PDB file of C-alpha atoms in Angstrom:
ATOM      1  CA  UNK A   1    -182.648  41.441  -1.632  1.00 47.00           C
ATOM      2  CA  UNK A   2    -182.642  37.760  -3.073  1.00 59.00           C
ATOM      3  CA  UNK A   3    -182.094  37.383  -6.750  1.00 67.00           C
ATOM      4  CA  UNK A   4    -185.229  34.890  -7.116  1.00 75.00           C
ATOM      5  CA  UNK A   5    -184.344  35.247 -11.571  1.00 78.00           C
ATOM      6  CA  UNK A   6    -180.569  34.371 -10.781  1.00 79.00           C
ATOM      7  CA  UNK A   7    -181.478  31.381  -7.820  1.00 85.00           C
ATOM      8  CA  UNK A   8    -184.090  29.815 -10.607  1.00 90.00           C
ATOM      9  CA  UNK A   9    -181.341  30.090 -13.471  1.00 90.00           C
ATOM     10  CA  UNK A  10    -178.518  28.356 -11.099  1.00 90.00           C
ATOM     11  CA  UNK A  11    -181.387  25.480 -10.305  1.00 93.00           C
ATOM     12  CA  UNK A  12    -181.701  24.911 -13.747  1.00 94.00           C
ATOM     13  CA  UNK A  13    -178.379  25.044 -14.716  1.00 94.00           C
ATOM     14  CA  UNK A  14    -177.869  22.369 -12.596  1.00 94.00           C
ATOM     15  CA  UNK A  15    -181.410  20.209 -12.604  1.00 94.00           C
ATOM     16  CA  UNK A  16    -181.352  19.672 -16.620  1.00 94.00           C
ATOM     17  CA  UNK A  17    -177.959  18.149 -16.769  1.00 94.00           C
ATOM     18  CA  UNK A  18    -178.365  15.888 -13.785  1.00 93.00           C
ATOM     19  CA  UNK A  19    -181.878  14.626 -14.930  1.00 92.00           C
ATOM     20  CA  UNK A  20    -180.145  13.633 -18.844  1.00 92.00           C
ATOM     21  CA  UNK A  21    -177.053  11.856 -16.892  1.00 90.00           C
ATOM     22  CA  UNK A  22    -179.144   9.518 -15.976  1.00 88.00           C
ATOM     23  CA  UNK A  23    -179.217   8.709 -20.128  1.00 90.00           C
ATOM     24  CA  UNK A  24    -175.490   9.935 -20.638  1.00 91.00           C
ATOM     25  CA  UNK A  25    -173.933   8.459 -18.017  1.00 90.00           C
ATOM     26  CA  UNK A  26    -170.629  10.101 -16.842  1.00 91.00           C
ATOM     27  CA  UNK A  27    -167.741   7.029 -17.174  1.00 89.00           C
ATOM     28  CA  UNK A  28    -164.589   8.295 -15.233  1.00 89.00           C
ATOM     29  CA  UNK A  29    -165.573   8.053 -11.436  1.00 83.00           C
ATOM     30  CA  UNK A  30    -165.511   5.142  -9.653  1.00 74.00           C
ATOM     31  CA  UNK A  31    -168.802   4.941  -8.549  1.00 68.00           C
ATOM     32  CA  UNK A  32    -171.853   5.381  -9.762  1.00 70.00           C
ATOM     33  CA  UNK A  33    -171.997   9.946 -10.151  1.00 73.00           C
ATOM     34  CA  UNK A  34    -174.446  12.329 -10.783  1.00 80.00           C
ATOM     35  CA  UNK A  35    -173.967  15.794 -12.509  1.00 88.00           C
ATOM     36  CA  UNK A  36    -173.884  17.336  -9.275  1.00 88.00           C
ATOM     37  CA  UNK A  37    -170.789  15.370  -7.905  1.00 86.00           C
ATOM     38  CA  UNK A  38    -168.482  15.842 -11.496  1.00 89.00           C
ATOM     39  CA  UNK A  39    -169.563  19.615 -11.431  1.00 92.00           C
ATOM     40  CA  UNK A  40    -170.507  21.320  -8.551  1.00 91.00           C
ATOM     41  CA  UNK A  41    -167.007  22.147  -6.998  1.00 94.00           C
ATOM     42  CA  UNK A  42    -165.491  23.195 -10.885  1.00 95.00           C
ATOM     43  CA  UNK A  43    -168.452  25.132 -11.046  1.00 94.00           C
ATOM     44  CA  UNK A  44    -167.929  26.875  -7.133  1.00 94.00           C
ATOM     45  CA  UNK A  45    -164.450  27.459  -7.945  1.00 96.00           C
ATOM     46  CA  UNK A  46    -165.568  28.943 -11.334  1.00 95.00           C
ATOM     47  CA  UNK A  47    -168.081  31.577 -10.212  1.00 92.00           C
ATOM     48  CA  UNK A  48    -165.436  32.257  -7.250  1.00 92.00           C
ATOM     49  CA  UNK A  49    -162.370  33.102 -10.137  1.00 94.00           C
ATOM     50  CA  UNK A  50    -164.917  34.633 -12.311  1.00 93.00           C
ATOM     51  CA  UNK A  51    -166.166  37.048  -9.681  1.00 88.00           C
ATOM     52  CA  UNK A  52    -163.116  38.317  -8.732  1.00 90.00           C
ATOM     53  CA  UNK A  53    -161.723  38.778 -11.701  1.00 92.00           C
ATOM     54  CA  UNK A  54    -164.773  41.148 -12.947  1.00 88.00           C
ATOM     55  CA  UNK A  55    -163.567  42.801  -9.730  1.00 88.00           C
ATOM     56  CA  UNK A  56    -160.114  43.131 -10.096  1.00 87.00           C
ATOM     57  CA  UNK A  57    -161.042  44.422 -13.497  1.00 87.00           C
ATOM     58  CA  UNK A  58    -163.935  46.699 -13.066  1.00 81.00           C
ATOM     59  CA  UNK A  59    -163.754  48.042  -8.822  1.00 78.00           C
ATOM     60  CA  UNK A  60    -160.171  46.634  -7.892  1.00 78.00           C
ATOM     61  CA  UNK A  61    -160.628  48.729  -4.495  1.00 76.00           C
ATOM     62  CA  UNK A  62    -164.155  45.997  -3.619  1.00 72.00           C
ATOM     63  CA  UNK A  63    -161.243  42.844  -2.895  1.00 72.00           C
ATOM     64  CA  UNK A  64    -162.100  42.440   0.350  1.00 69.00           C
ATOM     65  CA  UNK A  65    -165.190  43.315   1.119  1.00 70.00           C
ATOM     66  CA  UNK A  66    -167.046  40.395   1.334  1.00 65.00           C
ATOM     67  CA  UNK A  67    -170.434  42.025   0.218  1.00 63.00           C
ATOM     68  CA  UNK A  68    -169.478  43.428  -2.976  1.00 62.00           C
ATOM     69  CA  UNK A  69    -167.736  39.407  -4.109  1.00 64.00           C
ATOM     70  CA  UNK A  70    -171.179  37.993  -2.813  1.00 66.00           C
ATOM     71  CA  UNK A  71    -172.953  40.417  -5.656  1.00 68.00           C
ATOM     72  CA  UNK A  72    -172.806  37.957  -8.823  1.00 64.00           C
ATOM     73  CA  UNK A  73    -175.204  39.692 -10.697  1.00 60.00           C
ATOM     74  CA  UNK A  74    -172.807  42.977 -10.656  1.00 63.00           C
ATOM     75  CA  UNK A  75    -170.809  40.652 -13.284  1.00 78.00           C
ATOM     76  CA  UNK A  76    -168.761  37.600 -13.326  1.00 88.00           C
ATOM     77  CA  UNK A  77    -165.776  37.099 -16.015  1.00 93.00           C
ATOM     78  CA  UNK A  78    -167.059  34.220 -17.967  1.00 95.00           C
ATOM     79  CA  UNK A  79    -163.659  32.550 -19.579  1.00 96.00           C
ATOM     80  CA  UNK A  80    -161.509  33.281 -16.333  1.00 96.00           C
ATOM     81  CA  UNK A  81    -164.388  31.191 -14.797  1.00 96.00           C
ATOM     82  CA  UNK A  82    -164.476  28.458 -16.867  1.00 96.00           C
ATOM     83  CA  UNK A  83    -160.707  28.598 -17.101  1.00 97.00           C
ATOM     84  CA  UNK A  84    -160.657  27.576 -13.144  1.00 97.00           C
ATOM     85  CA  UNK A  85    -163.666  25.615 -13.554  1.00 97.00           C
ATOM     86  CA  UNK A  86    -161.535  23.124 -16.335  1.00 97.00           C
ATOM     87  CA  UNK A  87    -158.213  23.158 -13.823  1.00 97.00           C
ATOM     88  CA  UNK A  88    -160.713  22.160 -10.760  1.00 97.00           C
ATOM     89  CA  UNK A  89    -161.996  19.429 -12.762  1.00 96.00           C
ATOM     90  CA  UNK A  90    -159.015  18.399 -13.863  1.00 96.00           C
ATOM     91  CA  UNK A  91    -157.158  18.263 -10.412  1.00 95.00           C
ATOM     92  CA  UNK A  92    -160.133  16.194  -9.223  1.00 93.00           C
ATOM     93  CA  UNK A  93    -159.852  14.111 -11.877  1.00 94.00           C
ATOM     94  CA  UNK A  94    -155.784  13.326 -11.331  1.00 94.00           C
ATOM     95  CA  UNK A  95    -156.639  12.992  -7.780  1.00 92.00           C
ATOM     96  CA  UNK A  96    -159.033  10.171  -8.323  1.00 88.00           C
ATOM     97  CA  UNK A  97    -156.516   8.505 -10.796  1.00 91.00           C
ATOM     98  CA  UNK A  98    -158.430   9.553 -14.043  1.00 92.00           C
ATOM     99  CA  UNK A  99    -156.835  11.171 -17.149  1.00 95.00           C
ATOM    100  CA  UNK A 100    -157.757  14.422 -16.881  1.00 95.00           C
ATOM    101  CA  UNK A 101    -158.727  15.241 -20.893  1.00 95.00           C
ATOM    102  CA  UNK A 102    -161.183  11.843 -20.673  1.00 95.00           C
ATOM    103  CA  UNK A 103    -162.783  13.615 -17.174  1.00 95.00           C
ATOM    104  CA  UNK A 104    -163.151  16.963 -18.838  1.00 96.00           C
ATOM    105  CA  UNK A 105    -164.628  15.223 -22.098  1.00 96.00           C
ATOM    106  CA  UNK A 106    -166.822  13.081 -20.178  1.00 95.00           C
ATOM    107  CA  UNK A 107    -168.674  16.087 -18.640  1.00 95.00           C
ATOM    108  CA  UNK A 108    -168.839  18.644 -21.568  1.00 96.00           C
ATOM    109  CA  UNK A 109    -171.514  17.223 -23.150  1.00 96.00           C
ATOM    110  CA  UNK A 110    -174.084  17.627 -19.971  1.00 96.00           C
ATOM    111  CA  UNK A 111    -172.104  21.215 -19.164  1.00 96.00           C
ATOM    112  CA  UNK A 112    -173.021  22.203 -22.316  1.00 97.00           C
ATOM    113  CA  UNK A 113    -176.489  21.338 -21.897  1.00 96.00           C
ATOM    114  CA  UNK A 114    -176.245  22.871 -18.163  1.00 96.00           C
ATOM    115  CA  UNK A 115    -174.847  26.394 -19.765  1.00 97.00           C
ATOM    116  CA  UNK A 116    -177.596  26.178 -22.022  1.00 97.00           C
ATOM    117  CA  UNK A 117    -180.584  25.829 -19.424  1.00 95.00           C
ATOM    118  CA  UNK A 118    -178.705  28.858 -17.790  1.00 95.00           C
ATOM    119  CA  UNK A 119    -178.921  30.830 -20.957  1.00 95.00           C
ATOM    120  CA  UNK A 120    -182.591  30.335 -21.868  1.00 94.00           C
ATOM    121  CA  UNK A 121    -183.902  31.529 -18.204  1.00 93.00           C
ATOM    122  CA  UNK A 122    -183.070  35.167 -19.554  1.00 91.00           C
ATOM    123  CA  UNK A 123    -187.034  34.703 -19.405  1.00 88.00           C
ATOM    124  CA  UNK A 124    -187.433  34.633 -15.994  1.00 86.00           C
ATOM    125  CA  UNK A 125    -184.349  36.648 -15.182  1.00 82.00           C
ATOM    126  CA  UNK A 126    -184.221  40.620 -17.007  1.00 76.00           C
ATOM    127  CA  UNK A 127    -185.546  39.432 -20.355  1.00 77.00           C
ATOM    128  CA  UNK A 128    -184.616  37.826 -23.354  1.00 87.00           C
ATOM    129  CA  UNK A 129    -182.841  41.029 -25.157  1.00 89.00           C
ATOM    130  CA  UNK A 130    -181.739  41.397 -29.110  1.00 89.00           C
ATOM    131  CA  UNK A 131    -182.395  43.253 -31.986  1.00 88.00           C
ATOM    132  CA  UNK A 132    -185.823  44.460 -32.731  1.00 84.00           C
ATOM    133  CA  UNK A 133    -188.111  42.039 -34.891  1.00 83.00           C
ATOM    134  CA  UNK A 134    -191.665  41.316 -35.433  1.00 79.00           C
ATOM    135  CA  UNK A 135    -191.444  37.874 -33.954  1.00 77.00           C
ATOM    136  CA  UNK A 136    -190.026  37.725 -30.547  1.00 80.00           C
ATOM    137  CA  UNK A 137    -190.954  38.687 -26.637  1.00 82.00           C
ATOM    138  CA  UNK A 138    -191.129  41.822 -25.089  1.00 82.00           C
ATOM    139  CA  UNK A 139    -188.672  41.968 -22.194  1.00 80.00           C
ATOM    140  CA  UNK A 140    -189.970  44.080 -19.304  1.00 75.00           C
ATOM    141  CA  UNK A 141    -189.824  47.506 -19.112  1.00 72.00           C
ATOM    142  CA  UNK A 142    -189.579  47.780 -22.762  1.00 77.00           C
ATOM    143  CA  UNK A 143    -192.746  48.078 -25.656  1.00 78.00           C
ATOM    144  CA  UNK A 144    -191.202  46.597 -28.660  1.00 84.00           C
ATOM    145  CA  UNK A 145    -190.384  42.809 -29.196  1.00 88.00           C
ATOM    146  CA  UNK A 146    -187.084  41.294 -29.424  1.00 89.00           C
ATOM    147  CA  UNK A 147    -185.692  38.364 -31.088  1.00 89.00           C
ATOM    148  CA  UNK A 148    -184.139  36.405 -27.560  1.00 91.00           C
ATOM    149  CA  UNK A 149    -180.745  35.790 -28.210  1.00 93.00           C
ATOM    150  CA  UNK A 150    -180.235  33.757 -25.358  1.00 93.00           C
ATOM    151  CA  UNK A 151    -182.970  31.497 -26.155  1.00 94.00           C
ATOM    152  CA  UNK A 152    -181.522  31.169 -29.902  1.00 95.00           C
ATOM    153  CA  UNK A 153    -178.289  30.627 -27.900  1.00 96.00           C
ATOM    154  CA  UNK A 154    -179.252  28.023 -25.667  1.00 97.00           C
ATOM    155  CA  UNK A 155    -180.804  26.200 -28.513  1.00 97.00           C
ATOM    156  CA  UNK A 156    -177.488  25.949 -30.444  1.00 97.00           C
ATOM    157  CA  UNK A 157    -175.946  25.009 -27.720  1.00 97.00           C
ATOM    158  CA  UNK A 158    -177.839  22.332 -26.363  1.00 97.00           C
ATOM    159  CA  UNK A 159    -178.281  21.179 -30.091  1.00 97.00           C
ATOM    160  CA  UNK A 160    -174.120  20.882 -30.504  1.00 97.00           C
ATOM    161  CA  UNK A 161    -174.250  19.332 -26.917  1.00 97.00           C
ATOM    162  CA  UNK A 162    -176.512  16.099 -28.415  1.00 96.00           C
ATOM    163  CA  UNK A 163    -173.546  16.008 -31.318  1.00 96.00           C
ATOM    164  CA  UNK A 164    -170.424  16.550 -29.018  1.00 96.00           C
ATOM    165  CA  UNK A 165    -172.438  13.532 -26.844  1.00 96.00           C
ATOM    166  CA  UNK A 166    -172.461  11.156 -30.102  1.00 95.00           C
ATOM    167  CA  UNK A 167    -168.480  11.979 -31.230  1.00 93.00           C
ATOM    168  CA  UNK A 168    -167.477  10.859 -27.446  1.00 92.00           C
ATOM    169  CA  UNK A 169    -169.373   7.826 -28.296  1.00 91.00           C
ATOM    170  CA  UNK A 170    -167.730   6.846 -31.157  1.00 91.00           C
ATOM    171  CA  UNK A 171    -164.367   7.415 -29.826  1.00 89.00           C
ATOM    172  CA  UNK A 172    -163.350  10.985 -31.123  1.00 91.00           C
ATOM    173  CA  UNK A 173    -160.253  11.703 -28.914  1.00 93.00           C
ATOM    174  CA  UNK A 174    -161.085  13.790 -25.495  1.00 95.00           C
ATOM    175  CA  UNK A 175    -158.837  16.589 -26.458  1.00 95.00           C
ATOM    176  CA  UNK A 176    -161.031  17.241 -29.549  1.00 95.00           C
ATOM    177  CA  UNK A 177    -164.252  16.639 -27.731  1.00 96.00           C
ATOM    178  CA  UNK A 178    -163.493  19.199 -25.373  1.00 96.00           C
ATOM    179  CA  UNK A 179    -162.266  21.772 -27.568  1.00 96.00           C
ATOM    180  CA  UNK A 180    -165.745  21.183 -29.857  1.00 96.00           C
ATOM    181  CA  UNK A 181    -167.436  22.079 -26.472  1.00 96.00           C
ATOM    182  CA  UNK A 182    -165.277  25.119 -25.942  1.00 97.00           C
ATOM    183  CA  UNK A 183    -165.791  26.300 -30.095  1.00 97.00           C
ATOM    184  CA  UNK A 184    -169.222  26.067 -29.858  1.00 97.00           C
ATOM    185  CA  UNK A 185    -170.009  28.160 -26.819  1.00 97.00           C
ATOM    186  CA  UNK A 186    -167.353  30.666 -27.769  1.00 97.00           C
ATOM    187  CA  UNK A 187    -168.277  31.031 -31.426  1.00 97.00           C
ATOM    188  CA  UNK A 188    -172.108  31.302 -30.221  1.00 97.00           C
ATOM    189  CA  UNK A 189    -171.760  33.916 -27.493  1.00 96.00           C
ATOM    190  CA  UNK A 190    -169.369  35.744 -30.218  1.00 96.00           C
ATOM    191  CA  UNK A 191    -172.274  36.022 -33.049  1.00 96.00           C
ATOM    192  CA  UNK A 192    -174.912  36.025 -30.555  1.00 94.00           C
ATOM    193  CA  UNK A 193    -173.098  39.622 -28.598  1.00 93.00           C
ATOM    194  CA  UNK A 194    -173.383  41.061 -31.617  1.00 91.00           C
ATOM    195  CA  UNK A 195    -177.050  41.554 -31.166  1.00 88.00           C
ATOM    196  CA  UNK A 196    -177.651  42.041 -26.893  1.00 86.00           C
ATOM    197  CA  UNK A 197    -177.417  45.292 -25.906  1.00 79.00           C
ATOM    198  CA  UNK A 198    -173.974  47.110 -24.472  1.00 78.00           C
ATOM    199  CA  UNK A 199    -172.647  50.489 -23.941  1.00 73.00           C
ATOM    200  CA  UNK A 200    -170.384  52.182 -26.326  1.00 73.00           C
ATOM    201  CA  UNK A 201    -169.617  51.527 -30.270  1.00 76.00           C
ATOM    202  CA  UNK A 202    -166.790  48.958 -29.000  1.00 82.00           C
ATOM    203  CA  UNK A 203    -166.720  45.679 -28.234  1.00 90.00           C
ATOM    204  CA  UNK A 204    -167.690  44.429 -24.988  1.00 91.00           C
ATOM    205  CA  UNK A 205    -164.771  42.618 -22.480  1.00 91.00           C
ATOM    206  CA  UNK A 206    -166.923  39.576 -22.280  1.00 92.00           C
ATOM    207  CA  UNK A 207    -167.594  39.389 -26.555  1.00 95.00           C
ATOM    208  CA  UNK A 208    -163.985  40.125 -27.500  1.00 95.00           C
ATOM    209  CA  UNK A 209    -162.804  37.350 -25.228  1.00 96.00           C
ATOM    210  CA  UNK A 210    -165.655  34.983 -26.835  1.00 97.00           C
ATOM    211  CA  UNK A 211    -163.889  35.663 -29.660  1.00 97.00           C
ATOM    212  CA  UNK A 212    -160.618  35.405 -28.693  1.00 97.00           C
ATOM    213  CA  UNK A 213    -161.255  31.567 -27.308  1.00 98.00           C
ATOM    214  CA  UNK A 214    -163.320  30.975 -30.424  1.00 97.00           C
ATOM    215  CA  UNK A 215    -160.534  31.891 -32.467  1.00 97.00           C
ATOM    216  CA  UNK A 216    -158.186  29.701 -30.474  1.00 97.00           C
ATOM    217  CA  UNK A 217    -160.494  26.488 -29.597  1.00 97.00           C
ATOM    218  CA  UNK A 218    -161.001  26.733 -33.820  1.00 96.00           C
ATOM    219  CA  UNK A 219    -157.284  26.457 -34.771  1.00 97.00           C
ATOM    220  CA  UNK A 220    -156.476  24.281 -31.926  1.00 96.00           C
ATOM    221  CA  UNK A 221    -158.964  21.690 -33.151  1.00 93.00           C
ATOM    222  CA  UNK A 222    -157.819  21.887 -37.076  1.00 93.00           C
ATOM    223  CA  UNK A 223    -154.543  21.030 -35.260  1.00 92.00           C
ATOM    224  CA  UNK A 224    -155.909  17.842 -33.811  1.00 89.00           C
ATOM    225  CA  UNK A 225    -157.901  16.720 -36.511  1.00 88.00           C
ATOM    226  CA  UNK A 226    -154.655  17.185 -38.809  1.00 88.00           C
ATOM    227  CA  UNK A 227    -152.003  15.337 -35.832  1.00 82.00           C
ATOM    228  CA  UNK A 228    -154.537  12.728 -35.474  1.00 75.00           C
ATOM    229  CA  UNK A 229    -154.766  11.954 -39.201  1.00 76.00           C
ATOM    230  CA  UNK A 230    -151.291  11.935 -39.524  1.00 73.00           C
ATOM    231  CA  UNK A 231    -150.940   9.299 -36.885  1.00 69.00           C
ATOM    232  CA  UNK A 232    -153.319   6.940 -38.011  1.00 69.00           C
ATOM    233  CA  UNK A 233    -151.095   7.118 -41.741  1.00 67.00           C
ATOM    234  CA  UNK A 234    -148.075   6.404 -39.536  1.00 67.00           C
ATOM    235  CA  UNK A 235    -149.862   3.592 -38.090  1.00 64.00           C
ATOM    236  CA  UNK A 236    -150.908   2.224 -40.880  1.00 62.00           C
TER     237      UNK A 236
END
């Protein structure tokens, strides 16, 4: 059966990001690039590692049969993904002669924005879940309204992205770029799992690994702020 909510989602994913690079240019590839050509391979080798990781995790006995890995919906590990998403990238970007931190902060600003068109088709995929609240949209199959977390998610998100965009401009360093990307998406799925719905009391594998990165992308930033003071009083 095709996934017609999960086909749109991917589309848009991809089509926001590559419409806005035409005003935020990528600057590390030779030639003239679209979205499509910085991201599309981090991205395939991301779903790929994210895929089979859910398996490994969740049905270690479905490696190998092709028609289970082909079933994203059944669940994809999101930080594994990204994980081999960032090393694809980064390869690509050594290949071509590039530093790979200026590649990686060069396209987190328009895969933020991409992450965040993914996030606010939860309309058109099962519903925009949450808590319960007077002001919000009834997913289907349910009679009460729901404030959509994902939308409120992809707003933040895409928000940050427009901020992350104007520190590359003015010369933050890449490394702190790209963990500002990474910080925001983590912290935001983090508070934002509180609310979508799960099974159990516990948290989910997918939330306490938000948290986990969030945690880390937080501390690892102070870090850089703090070195790269430090080195501009040494330089002066």
């Amino acid at each position: 059966m095709r996934d017609y909510g999960l086909l749109l989602s991917m589309l848009v994913a991809f089509a926001v990001p590559s419409l806005l690079a035409r005003l935020w240019p990528l600057r590390t590839f030779d030639l003239p690039a679209g979205f499509l050509d910085a991201a599309l391979m981090p991205t395939a080798a991301g779903l790929a590692v994210g895929r089979l990781t859910a398996i490994a995790l969740d049905d270690p006995r479905s490696i190998g049969r092709v028609a289970d890995i082909l079933v994203v919906r059944s669940g994809v590990e999101f930080w594994p993904g990204v994980i081999a998403a960032v090393v694809t990238a980064s390869w690509s970007a050594r290949r071509a002669g590039t530093a790979p931190l200026a590649r990686l902060a060069d396209i987190a600003p328009l895969g933020m924005l991409g992450y965040a068109g993914y996030e606010v088709t939860c309309l058109v995929r099962d519903g925009c879940y949450g808590p319960h609240s007077g002001f919000g949209l009834v997913p289907d199959g349910l009679l009460s309204r729901m404030l959509p977390v994902g939308v409120l998610i992809a707003a933040v998100i895409a928000a940050s992205a427009v901020i992350v965009r104007q520190a590359q401009l003015r010369g933050s360093s890449p490394v702190l770029v790209v963990l500002t990307g990474i910080a925001v998406i983590s912290t935001t799925r983090a508070v934002g799992s509180f609310w979508l719905p799960k099974v159990g009391d516990g948290l989910t594998r997918q939330h306490l690994s938000s948290i986990i990165v969030s945690a880390a992308s937080i501390v690892l930033g102070v870090v850089a702020i703090v070195g790269s003071r430090r080195t501009r009083q040494v330089a002066t």
